[in-house]
């Protein structure tokens, strides 16, 4: 009796099946795009990228509930399995894993030092999400059905969809309020969701590699820093004397941030010594591992090559002898163990790939 009533209630709010499927595809695409984009956002001007990601994520919870409810007999009854069903199951698992880790992270689980095996909770979320994208595409390819005009015709359908997104926003606000009331950490988070690692110096924040970078400690005697490329007089420094100080915030995409006092040299001073030539528009910072990142020259001038943090000499893990401090950029752009500063006339799109594969060859 109760079950019949529940089923009728569910059937009456559920949008047309094909529309649910295509909406899931669109929402997962938005999540993949905003997820990747969020990695490049370091200053609060583009906070809406994170908002969109959270709200569309909650809409997926509802859409997936409709979908799994609809296909439950097909999944639970082995007799009904088709050749494509295992792929569908895998896709569902990846989707549930992405949602569960994302929601747990928003609700306050997984601090900077908590790890699942080696990864932070947020990194596991990213991993599930990256696996989900090709699975959804393959799932769609094996079960391709175009939505029909009639799927969109009903006014009520549009209302249901508006409801989904408004509901997502409301649930997200309620969650923020609940976290604030319970003191489970809504407040101290940045707009990126990252949580603070507090204190001063090497020991107070995690040593993090983006993927596989893990060089042997660098012998300062053997180390030098080259400033080359579009410059009048290339220079090679055997050591760096810190003469500038900056308070800057490092925000790692694995979900933590720290504010530290960094000491080192202004990149602008190095460029003045070497004499940047006309046409110089970008500066590339290259690690001993090959890992690299490029900044527009105006921003690069204002960045620091740091030798000290929180009053201490930089430790090996944090990038000694010298690491880039790029205020307003996400942590993965703060190149550690820098050996070359290259003045260039263009950006460097290949850097994305390099940061992912750097370290696997050593
Ligand atoms: N050469 C190199 N630099 C790197 C990385 C790396 O893997 N290799 N990881 C980046 C990432 S993801 C972050 S968050 C910061 C972390 O700096 P930390 O280890 O000092 O906390 O360094 C960045 N610089
Ligand atoms: Mo990071």
Short mmCIF file of C-alpha atoms and ligand atoms in Angstrom, two decimals:
data_model
loop_
_atom_site.label_atom_id
_atom_site.label_comp_id
_atom_site.label_asym_id
_atom_site.label_seq_id
_atom_site.Cartn_x
_atom_site.Cartn_y
_atom_site.Cartn_z
CA UNK A 1 0.00 0.00 0.00
CA UNK A 2 2.62 2.49 1.17
CA UNK A 3 4.93 1.29 -1.54
CA UNK A 4 2.29 1.78 -4.22
CA UNK A 5 1.66 5.29 -3.01
CA UNK A 6 5.37 6.10 -2.97
CA UNK A 7 5.75 4.78 -6.46
CA UNK A 8 2.85 6.85 -7.69
CA UNK A 9 4.28 9.94 -6.01
CA UNK A 10 7.65 9.30 -7.60
CA UNK A 11 6.11 8.66 -11.01
CA UNK A 12 4.20 11.93 -10.84
CA UNK A 13 7.32 14.08 -10.25
CA UNK A 14 9.63 12.17 -12.53
CA UNK A 15 10.51 13.92 -15.82
CA UNK A 16 10.36 11.92 -19.10
CA UNK A 17 13.09 9.21 -19.08
CA UNK A 18 14.95 10.39 -22.18
CA UNK A 19 15.03 13.88 -20.79
CA UNK A 20 16.50 12.61 -17.53
CA UNK A 21 19.21 10.81 -19.49
CA UNK A 22 20.11 13.78 -21.61
CA UNK A 23 20.00 16.13 -18.66
CA UNK A 24 22.41 13.85 -16.86
CA UNK A 25 24.73 14.06 -19.86
CA UNK A 26 24.48 17.85 -19.97
CA UNK A 27 24.98 18.16 -16.20
CA UNK A 28 28.00 15.82 -16.19
CA UNK A 29 29.48 17.89 -19.05
CA UNK A 30 28.96 21.08 -17.05
CA UNK A 31 30.56 19.44 -14.01
CA UNK A 32 33.58 18.32 -16.02
CA UNK A 33 33.99 21.80 -17.53
CA UNK A 34 33.53 23.73 -14.27
CA UNK A 35 35.66 21.17 -12.42
CA UNK A 36 38.60 21.68 -14.77
CA UNK A 37 38.01 25.44 -14.88
CA UNK A 38 37.93 25.63 -11.07
CA UNK A 39 41.56 24.49 -11.05
CA UNK A 40 42.56 27.73 -12.76
CA UNK A 41 40.63 30.04 -10.43
CA UNK A 42 42.78 31.50 -7.67
CA UNK A 43 41.09 34.81 -6.88
CA UNK A 44 37.54 35.31 -5.73
CA UNK A 45 36.29 37.14 -8.84
CA UNK A 46 35.25 33.87 -10.43
CA UNK A 47 33.59 32.33 -7.36
CA UNK A 48 30.54 31.43 -9.50
CA UNK A 49 32.49 28.57 -11.10
CA UNK A 50 32.46 26.80 -7.73
CA UNK A 51 28.82 27.66 -7.09
CA UNK A 52 27.72 26.30 -10.44
CA UNK A 53 29.69 23.11 -9.80
CA UNK A 54 27.99 22.54 -6.43
CA UNK A 55 24.46 23.32 -7.59
CA UNK A 56 24.62 21.25 -10.77
CA UNK A 57 26.16 18.47 -8.66
CA UNK A 58 23.07 18.49 -6.43
CA UNK A 59 20.82 18.46 -9.49
CA UNK A 60 22.65 15.30 -10.57
CA UNK A 61 21.75 13.69 -7.24
CA UNK A 62 18.05 14.10 -8.07
CA UNK A 63 18.42 13.12 -11.74
CA UNK A 64 20.42 10.04 -10.84
CA UNK A 65 17.82 9.05 -8.26
CA UNK A 66 15.12 9.19 -10.97
CA UNK A 67 17.32 7.24 -13.33
CA UNK A 68 18.37 4.48 -10.91
CA UNK A 69 14.79 4.12 -9.71
CA UNK A 70 13.65 3.67 -13.29
CA UNK A 71 16.24 1.04 -14.23
CA UNK A 72 16.32 -0.79 -10.87
CA UNK A 73 14.76 -4.03 -12.11
CA UNK A 74 16.98 -4.09 -15.18
CA UNK A 75 20.04 -3.83 -12.93
CA UNK A 76 19.00 -6.05 -10.03
CA UNK A 77 17.65 -8.94 -12.14
CA UNK A 78 20.59 -10.77 -13.75
CA UNK A 79 18.20 -12.36 -16.29
CA UNK A 80 17.61 -8.93 -17.77
CA UNK A 81 21.29 -8.09 -18.18
CA UNK A 82 22.40 -7.13 -21.67
CA UNK A 83 25.98 -7.00 -23.04
CA UNK A 84 26.11 -3.28 -22.24
CA UNK A 85 24.84 -3.61 -18.67
CA UNK A 86 28.28 -4.02 -17.02
CA UNK A 87 29.32 -0.70 -18.56
CA UNK A 88 26.13 0.88 -17.22
CA UNK A 89 26.87 -0.50 -13.75
CA UNK A 90 30.42 0.83 -13.87
CA UNK A 91 29.11 4.23 -14.92
CA UNK A 92 26.66 4.22 -12.01
CA UNK A 93 29.44 3.29 -9.58
CA UNK A 94 31.68 6.09 -10.86
CA UNK A 95 28.78 8.55 -10.65
CA UNK A 96 27.91 7.52 -7.08
CA UNK A 97 31.59 7.66 -6.09
CA UNK A 98 31.95 11.15 -7.52
CA UNK A 99 28.80 12.38 -5.77
CA UNK A 100 29.62 10.71 -2.43
CA UNK A 101 33.16 12.12 -2.25
CA UNK A 102 32.01 15.54 -3.46
CA UNK A 103 29.20 15.74 -0.90
CA UNK A 104 31.38 14.41 1.94
CA UNK A 105 33.97 17.07 1.11
CA UNK A 106 31.39 19.88 1.11
CA UNK A 107 29.96 18.60 4.40
CA UNK A 108 33.35 18.94 6.03
CA UNK A 109 35.06 15.55 5.82
CA UNK A 110 38.72 15.22 4.80
CA UNK A 111 41.13 17.89 6.07
CA UNK A 112 44.51 18.77 4.58
CA UNK A 113 46.31 15.91 6.34
CA UNK A 114 43.58 13.26 6.07
CA UNK A 115 44.35 10.92 3.24
CA UNK A 116 42.60 8.00 1.57
CA UNK A 117 45.65 5.87 0.78
CA UNK A 118 47.78 8.67 -0.62
CA UNK A 119 45.15 11.10 -1.86
CA UNK A 120 43.03 13.71 -0.16
CA UNK A 121 39.26 13.26 -0.30
CA UNK A 122 38.99 16.05 -2.84
CA UNK A 123 41.60 14.40 -5.07
CA UNK A 124 39.63 11.13 -4.93
CA UNK A 125 36.58 13.12 -6.03
CA UNK A 126 38.58 14.45 -8.98
CA UNK A 127 39.75 10.92 -9.82
CA UNK A 128 36.18 9.53 -9.82
CA UNK A 129 35.07 12.50 -11.92
CA UNK A 130 37.81 11.98 -14.49
CA UNK A 131 36.85 8.30 -14.76
CA UNK A 132 33.18 9.19 -15.09
CA UNK A 133 33.52 11.36 -18.21
CA UNK A 134 34.66 8.63 -20.67
CA UNK A 135 32.25 6.15 -19.02
CA UNK A 136 29.29 8.47 -19.59
CA UNK A 137 30.34 9.00 -23.20
CA UNK A 138 30.66 5.23 -23.77
CA UNK A 139 27.38 4.55 -21.94
CA UNK A 140 25.66 7.12 -24.11
CA UNK A 141 27.21 5.69 -27.28
CA UNK A 142 25.90 2.18 -26.51
CA UNK A 143 22.42 3.31 -25.54
CA UNK A 144 21.94 6.26 -27.84
CA UNK A 145 18.39 7.63 -28.04
CA UNK A 146 17.72 11.18 -29.12
CA UNK A 147 15.27 13.15 -27.03
CA UNK A 148 11.96 13.75 -28.80
CA UNK A 149 10.16 17.04 -29.23
CA UNK A 150 7.36 15.77 -27.00
CA UNK A 151 9.85 15.40 -24.16
CA UNK A 152 10.14 19.16 -24.01
CA UNK A 153 6.58 20.14 -24.83
CA UNK A 154 5.05 20.10 -21.39
CA UNK A 155 5.24 23.28 -19.35
CA UNK A 156 5.39 21.16 -16.24
CA UNK A 157 8.65 19.66 -17.42
CA UNK A 158 10.29 23.06 -17.56
CA UNK A 159 8.98 23.77 -14.06
CA UNK A 160 10.35 20.49 -12.74
CA UNK A 161 13.74 21.39 -14.12
CA UNK A 162 13.69 24.88 -12.70
CA UNK A 163 12.74 23.21 -9.41
CA UNK A 164 15.76 20.94 -9.58
CA UNK A 165 18.21 23.81 -9.80
CA UNK A 166 16.47 26.08 -7.31
CA UNK A 167 16.33 23.05 -5.01
CA UNK A 168 20.06 22.51 -5.52
CA UNK A 169 20.83 26.11 -4.55
CA UNK A 170 18.56 25.96 -1.48
CA UNK A 171 20.05 22.67 -0.26
CA UNK A 172 23.51 24.10 -0.69
CA UNK A 173 22.62 27.21 1.36
CA UNK A 174 21.04 25.07 4.09
CA UNK A 175 24.19 22.99 4.23
CA UNK A 176 26.33 26.12 4.64
CA UNK A 177 24.10 27.33 7.45
CA UNK A 178 24.14 23.90 9.14
CA UNK A 179 27.92 23.75 8.92
CA UNK A 180 28.17 27.24 10.42
CA UNK A 181 25.77 26.42 13.28
CA UNK A 182 27.45 23.10 14.07
CA UNK A 183 30.88 24.71 13.76
CA UNK A 184 31.92 22.06 11.23
CA UNK A 185 34.09 24.42 9.34
CA UNK A 186 32.04 26.33 6.78
CA UNK A 187 33.57 29.64 7.82
CA UNK A 188 37.27 29.18 7.47
CA UNK A 189 37.03 27.70 4.00
CA UNK A 190 38.00 29.77 1.01
CA UNK A 191 35.55 30.31 -1.83
CA UNK A 192 37.44 27.42 -3.51
CA UNK A 193 36.36 25.10 -0.67
CA UNK A 194 39.96 24.74 0.53
CA UNK A 195 40.54 24.48 4.28
CA UNK A 196 43.35 26.17 6.19
CA UNK A 197 46.70 24.76 7.28
CA UNK A 198 47.80 27.23 9.95
CA UNK A 199 51.17 28.16 11.43
CA UNK A 200 54.44 29.48 10.07
CA UNK A 201 57.23 27.68 8.29
CA UNK A 202 57.98 24.38 6.53
CA UNK A 203 56.30 22.09 9.04
CA UNK A 204 52.90 23.74 9.02
CA UNK A 205 51.58 22.81 5.56
CA UNK A 206 51.68 19.63 3.46
CA UNK A 207 54.43 18.79 1.00
CA UNK A 208 52.50 18.18 -2.18
CA UNK A 209 53.34 16.98 -5.63
CA UNK A 210 50.78 17.45 -8.34
CA UNK A 211 51.17 13.96 -9.75
CA UNK A 212 54.51 12.16 -9.64
CA UNK A 213 57.25 14.75 -9.13
CA UNK A 214 59.65 13.61 -6.42
CA UNK A 215 63.25 14.66 -7.16
CA UNK A 216 66.25 13.84 -4.97
CA UNK A 217 67.29 16.74 -2.71
CA UNK A 218 69.23 19.34 -4.67
CA UNK A 219 72.87 20.02 -3.77
CA UNK A 220 73.10 23.84 -3.53
CA UNK A 221 76.75 23.66 -4.67
CA UNK A 222 75.74 22.00 -7.93
CA UNK A 223 72.60 24.10 -8.41
CA UNK A 224 72.32 27.29 -10.46
CA UNK A 225 69.49 29.47 -11.74
CA UNK A 226 69.52 30.55 -15.39
CA UNK A 227 67.62 33.56 -16.73
CA UNK A 228 67.48 33.18 -20.49
CA UNK A 229 65.36 33.54 -23.63
CA UNK A 230 64.30 36.98 -24.85
CA UNK A 231 66.86 38.88 -22.75
CA UNK A 232 69.81 41.10 -23.66
CA UNK A 233 72.19 39.47 -21.16
CA UNK A 234 71.39 35.91 -20.03
CA UNK A 235 72.45 35.35 -16.44
CA UNK A 236 73.38 32.30 -14.39
CA UNK A 237 73.15 32.66 -10.62
CA UNK A 238 75.07 30.31 -8.30
CA UNK A 239 72.95 31.40 -5.35
CA UNK A 240 70.06 33.71 -4.52
CA UNK A 241 70.17 36.33 -1.75
CA UNK A 242 66.65 37.05 -0.51
CA UNK A 243 65.86 40.76 -0.44
CA UNK A 244 62.08 40.82 -0.76
CA UNK A 245 59.24 39.61 1.46
CA UNK A 246 55.63 38.77 0.60
CA UNK A 247 52.68 37.38 2.46
CA UNK A 248 50.99 35.10 0.00
CA UNK A 249 48.34 32.41 0.03
CA UNK A 250 49.04 29.00 -1.50
CA UNK A 251 45.77 27.20 -2.37
CA UNK A 252 46.24 23.59 -3.49
CA UNK A 253 43.55 21.99 -5.66
CA UNK A 254 43.64 18.96 -3.35
CA UNK A 255 41.71 21.09 -0.85
CA UNK A 256 43.92 23.04 1.58
CA UNK A 257 45.48 26.48 1.74
CA UNK A 258 48.09 28.26 3.80
CA UNK A 259 49.17 31.87 4.26
CA UNK A 260 52.92 32.26 4.73
CA UNK A 261 55.59 34.92 4.69
CA UNK A 262 57.85 34.13 1.76
CA UNK A 263 61.30 35.65 1.26
CA UNK A 264 63.28 35.67 -1.95
CA UNK A 265 63.92 37.78 -5.01
CA UNK A 266 61.37 39.60 -7.14
CA UNK A 267 61.29 38.09 -10.61
CA UNK A 268 61.04 41.66 -11.96
CA UNK A 269 64.50 42.42 -10.50
CA UNK A 270 65.99 39.38 -12.25
CA UNK A 271 64.37 40.46 -15.53
CA UNK A 272 65.77 43.97 -15.12
CA UNK A 273 69.26 42.54 -14.59
CA UNK A 274 68.98 40.38 -17.68
CA UNK A 275 67.21 43.06 -19.72
CA UNK A 276 63.96 41.70 -21.14
CA UNK A 277 63.79 42.41 -24.89
CA UNK A 278 60.98 43.84 -26.95
CA UNK A 279 58.31 41.26 -27.68
CA UNK A 280 58.81 39.52 -24.33
CA UNK A 281 55.29 38.71 -23.14
CA UNK A 282 55.56 35.60 -20.94
CA UNK A 283 57.94 34.09 -18.41
CA UNK A 284 58.32 30.33 -18.02
CA UNK A 285 59.52 28.78 -14.76
CA UNK A 286 61.11 25.37 -15.20
CA UNK A 287 61.80 22.85 -12.42
CA UNK A 288 64.75 20.48 -12.23
CA UNK A 289 62.16 17.77 -12.96
CA UNK A 290 60.94 19.45 -16.15
CA UNK A 291 57.68 20.52 -14.48
CA UNK A 292 56.93 24.07 -15.61
CA UNK A 293 54.46 26.94 -15.61
CA UNK A 294 54.29 30.21 -17.57
CA UNK A 295 52.93 33.57 -16.42
CA UNK A 296 52.22 36.75 -18.41
CA UNK A 297 55.26 38.98 -17.95
CA UNK A 298 53.48 41.65 -15.88
CA UNK A 299 52.31 39.07 -13.37
CA UNK A 300 55.66 37.27 -13.45
CA UNK A 301 57.52 40.48 -12.54
CA UNK A 302 55.49 40.73 -9.38
CA UNK A 303 56.04 37.07 -8.45
CA UNK A 304 58.78 35.89 -6.11
CA UNK A 305 61.43 33.23 -6.38
CA UNK A 306 61.49 32.23 -2.72
CA UNK A 307 64.29 30.70 -0.69
CA UNK A 308 62.65 31.08 2.72
CA UNK A 309 59.23 30.49 4.26
CA UNK A 310 58.00 31.65 7.68
CA UNK A 311 61.51 32.74 8.67
CA UNK A 312 63.12 29.38 7.83
CA UNK A 313 65.21 28.21 4.90
CA UNK A 314 62.88 26.44 2.48
CA UNK A 315 62.95 22.66 2.99
CA UNK A 316 63.58 20.25 0.13
CA UNK A 317 59.95 19.14 0.04
CA UNK A 318 58.75 22.70 -0.33
CA UNK A 319 61.08 23.35 -3.28
CA UNK A 320 64.61 24.27 -2.07
CA UNK A 321 66.75 25.94 -3.14
CA UNK A 322 64.17 28.12 -4.92
CA UNK A 323 60.42 27.90 -5.64
CA UNK A 324 57.98 30.15 -7.40
CA UNK A 325 55.51 32.16 -5.30
CA UNK A 326 52.70 33.26 -7.64
CA UNK A 327 50.08 35.15 -5.58
CA UNK A 328 46.54 34.65 -6.88
CA UNK A 329 47.44 31.40 -8.66
CA UNK A 330 46.52 27.88 -7.56
CA UNK A 331 49.23 25.83 -5.83
CA UNK A 332 50.10 23.62 -8.80
CA UNK A 333 51.34 26.71 -10.63
CA UNK A 334 53.88 27.51 -7.88
CA UNK A 335 56.78 25.59 -9.48
CA UNK A 336 59.22 24.03 -6.98
CA UNK A 337 62.96 23.34 -7.45
CA UNK A 338 63.26 26.05 -10.14
CA UNK A 339 66.41 25.92 -12.30
CA UNK A 340 65.43 28.08 -15.30
CA UNK A 341 63.53 31.31 -15.89
CA UNK A 342 62.80 31.67 -19.61
CA UNK A 343 61.55 34.92 -21.13
CA UNK A 344 59.28 34.17 -24.10
CA UNK A 345 57.00 35.77 -26.66
CA UNK A 346 54.06 33.41 -26.13
CA UNK A 347 52.10 31.25 -23.70
CA UNK A 348 52.76 27.53 -23.26
CA UNK A 349 49.66 25.32 -23.65
CA UNK A 350 51.73 22.12 -23.39
CA UNK A 351 52.47 22.95 -19.75
CA UNK A 352 49.16 21.32 -18.76
CA UNK A 353 50.27 17.97 -20.08
CA UNK A 354 53.78 18.37 -18.65
CA UNK A 355 52.49 18.93 -15.12
CA UNK A 356 50.51 15.68 -15.41
CA UNK A 357 53.33 13.46 -16.67
CA UNK A 358 56.39 15.11 -15.08
CA UNK A 359 58.15 12.72 -12.73
CA UNK A 360 57.01 9.46 -14.35
CA UNK A 361 60.26 9.19 -16.32
CA UNK A 362 62.58 9.32 -13.29
N1 LIG B 1 58.24 20.87 -9.68
C1 LIG B 1 57.03 20.78 -9.06
N2 LIG B 1 56.50 21.88 -8.51
C2 LIG B 1 55.30 21.81 -7.87
C3 LIG B 1 54.59 20.59 -7.81
C4 LIG B 1 55.15 19.46 -8.44
O1 LIG B 1 54.57 18.36 -8.44
N3 LIG B 1 56.38 19.60 -9.05
N4 LIG B 1 53.36 20.53 -7.16
C5 LIG B 1 52.62 21.78 -7.11
C6 LIG B 1 51.44 21.69 -6.24
S1 LIG B 1 50.14 20.74 -6.78
C7 LIG B 1 51.30 22.45 -5.14
S2 LIG B 1 49.84 22.54 -4.28
C8 LIG B 1 52.45 23.16 -4.57
C9 LIG B 1 52.64 22.61 -3.18
O2 LIG B 1 53.71 23.23 -2.56
P1 LIG B 1 54.24 22.62 -1.21
O3 LIG B 1 54.65 21.19 -1.48
O4 LIG B 1 55.36 23.50 -0.81
O5 LIG B 1 53.10 22.66 -0.23
O6 LIG B 1 53.64 22.99 -5.32
C10 LIG B 1 53.48 22.98 -6.71
N5 LIG B 1 54.78 22.92 -7.33
MO1 LIG B 2 48.37 21.17 -5.47
#
